[in-house]
Coordinates of N, CA and C in Angstrom, one line a residue:
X410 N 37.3 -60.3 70.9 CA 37.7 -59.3 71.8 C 37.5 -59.8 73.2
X411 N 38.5 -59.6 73.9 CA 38.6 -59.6 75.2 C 37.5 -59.1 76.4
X412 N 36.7 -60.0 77.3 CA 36.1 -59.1 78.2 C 36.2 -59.0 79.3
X413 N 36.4 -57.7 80.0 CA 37.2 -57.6 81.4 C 35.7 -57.4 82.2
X414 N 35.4 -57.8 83.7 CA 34.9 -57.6 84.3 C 35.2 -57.1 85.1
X415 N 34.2 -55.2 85.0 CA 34.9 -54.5 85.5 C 34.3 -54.4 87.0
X416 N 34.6 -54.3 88.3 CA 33.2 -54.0 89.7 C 33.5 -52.6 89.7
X417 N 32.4 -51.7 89.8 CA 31.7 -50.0 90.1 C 30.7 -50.4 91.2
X418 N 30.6 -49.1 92.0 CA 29.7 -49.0 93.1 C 28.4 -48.2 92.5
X419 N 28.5 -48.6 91.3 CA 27.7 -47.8 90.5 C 25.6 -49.1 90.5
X420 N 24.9 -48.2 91.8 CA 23.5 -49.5 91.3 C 22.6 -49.3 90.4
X421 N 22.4 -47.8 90.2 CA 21.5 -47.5 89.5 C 22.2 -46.4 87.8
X422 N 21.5 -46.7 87.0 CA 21.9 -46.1 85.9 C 20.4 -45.2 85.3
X423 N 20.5 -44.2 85.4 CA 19.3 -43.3 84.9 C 19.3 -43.2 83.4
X424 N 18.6 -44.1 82.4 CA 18.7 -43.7 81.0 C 17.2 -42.9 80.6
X425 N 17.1 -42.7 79.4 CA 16.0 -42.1 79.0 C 15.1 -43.6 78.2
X426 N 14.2 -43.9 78.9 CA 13.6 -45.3 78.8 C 13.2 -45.3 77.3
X427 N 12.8 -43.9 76.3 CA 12.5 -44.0 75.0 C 13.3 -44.1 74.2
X428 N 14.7 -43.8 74.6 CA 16.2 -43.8 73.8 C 16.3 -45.7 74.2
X429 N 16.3 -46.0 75.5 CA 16.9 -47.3 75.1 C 15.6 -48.4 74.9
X430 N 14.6 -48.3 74.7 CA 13.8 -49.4 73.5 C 14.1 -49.0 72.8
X431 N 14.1 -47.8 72.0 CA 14.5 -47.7 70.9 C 15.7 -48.6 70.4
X432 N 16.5 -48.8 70.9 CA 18.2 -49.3 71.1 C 18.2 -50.6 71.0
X433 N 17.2 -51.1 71.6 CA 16.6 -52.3 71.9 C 15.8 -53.0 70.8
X434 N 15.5 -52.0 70.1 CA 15.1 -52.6 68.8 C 15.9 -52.5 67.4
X435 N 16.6 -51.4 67.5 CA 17.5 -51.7 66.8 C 18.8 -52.6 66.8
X436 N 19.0 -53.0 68.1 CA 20.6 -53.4 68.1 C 20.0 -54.8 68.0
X437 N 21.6 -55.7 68.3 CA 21.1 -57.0 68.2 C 21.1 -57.6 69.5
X438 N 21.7 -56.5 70.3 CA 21.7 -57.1 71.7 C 20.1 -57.5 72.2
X439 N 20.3 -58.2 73.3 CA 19.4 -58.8 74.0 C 18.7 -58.3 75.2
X440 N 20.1 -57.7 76.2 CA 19.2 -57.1 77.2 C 20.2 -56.1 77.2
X441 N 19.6 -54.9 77.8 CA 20.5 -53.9 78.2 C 21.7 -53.8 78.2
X442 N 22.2 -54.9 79.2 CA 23.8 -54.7 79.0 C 24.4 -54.8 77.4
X443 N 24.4 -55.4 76.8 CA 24.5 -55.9 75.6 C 24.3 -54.8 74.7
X444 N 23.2 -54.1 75.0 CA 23.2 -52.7 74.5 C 23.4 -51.8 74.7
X445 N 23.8 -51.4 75.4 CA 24.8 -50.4 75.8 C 26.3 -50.9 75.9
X446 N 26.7 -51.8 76.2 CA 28.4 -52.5 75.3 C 28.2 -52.2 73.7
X447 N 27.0 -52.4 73.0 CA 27.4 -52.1 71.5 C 27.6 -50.8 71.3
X448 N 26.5 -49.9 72.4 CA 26.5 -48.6 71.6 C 27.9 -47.7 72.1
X449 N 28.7 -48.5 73.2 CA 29.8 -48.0 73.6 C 30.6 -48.0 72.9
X450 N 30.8 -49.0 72.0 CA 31.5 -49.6 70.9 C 31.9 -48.9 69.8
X451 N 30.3 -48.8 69.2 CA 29.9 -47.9 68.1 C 30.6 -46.1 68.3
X452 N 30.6 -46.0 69.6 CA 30.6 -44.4 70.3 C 32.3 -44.1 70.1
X453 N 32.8 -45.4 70.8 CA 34.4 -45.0 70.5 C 34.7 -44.8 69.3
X454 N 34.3 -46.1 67.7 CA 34.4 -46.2 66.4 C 34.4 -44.8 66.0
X455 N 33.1 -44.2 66.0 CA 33.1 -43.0 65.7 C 34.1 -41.9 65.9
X456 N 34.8 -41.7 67.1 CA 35.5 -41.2 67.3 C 36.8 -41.8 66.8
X457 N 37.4 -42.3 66.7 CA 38.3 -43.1 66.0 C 38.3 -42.9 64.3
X458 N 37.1 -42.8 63.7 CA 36.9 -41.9 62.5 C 37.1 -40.8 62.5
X459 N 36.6 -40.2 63.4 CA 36.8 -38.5 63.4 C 38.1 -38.4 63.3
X460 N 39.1 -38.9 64.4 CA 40.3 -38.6 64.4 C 40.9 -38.9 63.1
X461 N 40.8 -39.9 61.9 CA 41.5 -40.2 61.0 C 40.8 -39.4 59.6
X462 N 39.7 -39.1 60.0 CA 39.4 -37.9 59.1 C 40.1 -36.1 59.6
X463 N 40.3 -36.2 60.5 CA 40.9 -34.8 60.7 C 42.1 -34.6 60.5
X464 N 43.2 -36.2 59.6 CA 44.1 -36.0 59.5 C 44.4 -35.8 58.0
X465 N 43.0 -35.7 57.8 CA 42.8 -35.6 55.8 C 44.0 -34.5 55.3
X466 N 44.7 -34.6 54.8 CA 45.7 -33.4 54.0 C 46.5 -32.9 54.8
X467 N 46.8 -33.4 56.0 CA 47.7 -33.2 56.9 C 48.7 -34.4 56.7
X468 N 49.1 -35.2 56.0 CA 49.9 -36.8 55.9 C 50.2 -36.5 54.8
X469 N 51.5 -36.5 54.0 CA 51.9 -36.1 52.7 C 52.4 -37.3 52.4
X470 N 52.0 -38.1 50.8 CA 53.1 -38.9 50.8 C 53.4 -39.4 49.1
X471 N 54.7 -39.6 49.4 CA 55.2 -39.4 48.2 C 55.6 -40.8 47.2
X472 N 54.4 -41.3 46.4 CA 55.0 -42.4 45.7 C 53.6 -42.6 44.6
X473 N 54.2 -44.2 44.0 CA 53.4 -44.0 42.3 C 52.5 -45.2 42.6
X474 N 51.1 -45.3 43.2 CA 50.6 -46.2 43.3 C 50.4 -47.5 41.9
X475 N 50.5 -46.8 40.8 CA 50.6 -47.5 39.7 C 52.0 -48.4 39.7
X476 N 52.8 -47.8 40.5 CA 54.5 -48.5 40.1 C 54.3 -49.6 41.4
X477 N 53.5 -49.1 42.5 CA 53.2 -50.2 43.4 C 52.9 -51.5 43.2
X478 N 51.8 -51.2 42.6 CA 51.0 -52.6 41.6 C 51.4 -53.3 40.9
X479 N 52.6 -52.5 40.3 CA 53.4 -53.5 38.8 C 52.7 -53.2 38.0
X480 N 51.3 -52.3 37.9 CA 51.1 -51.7 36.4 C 51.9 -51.1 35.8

């Protein structure tokens, strides 16, 4: 994966200091940044599932997966 370096005027970031050791011990990142790029990661995935689960029985399709295979 590609990484873009992004510049924000952004200096300070207010986290909840018990959410990210926690994060910190679970991830495999190293320092903050690292952890929070995974959990961004993980945050989009999620969503990206949601959307392909909400398309459950809305996608119709019509064929013999058995005749696919050559069974």
């Amino acid at each position: 994966m590609a990484k873009t370096k992004v510049k924000t005027n952004i200096e300070t970031v207010n986290l909840d200091a018990e959410l990210m050791e926690e994060a910190m011990k679970l991830s495999k990142g190293k320092t903050t940044v690292e952890v929070i790029n995974e959990a961004l990661r993980k945050y989009i995935i999620g969503f990206k599932n949601r959307e392909l689960l909400d398309m459950k029985g809305k996608i119709y399709w019509d064929g013999d997966l058995n005749e696919m295979r050559g069974a």
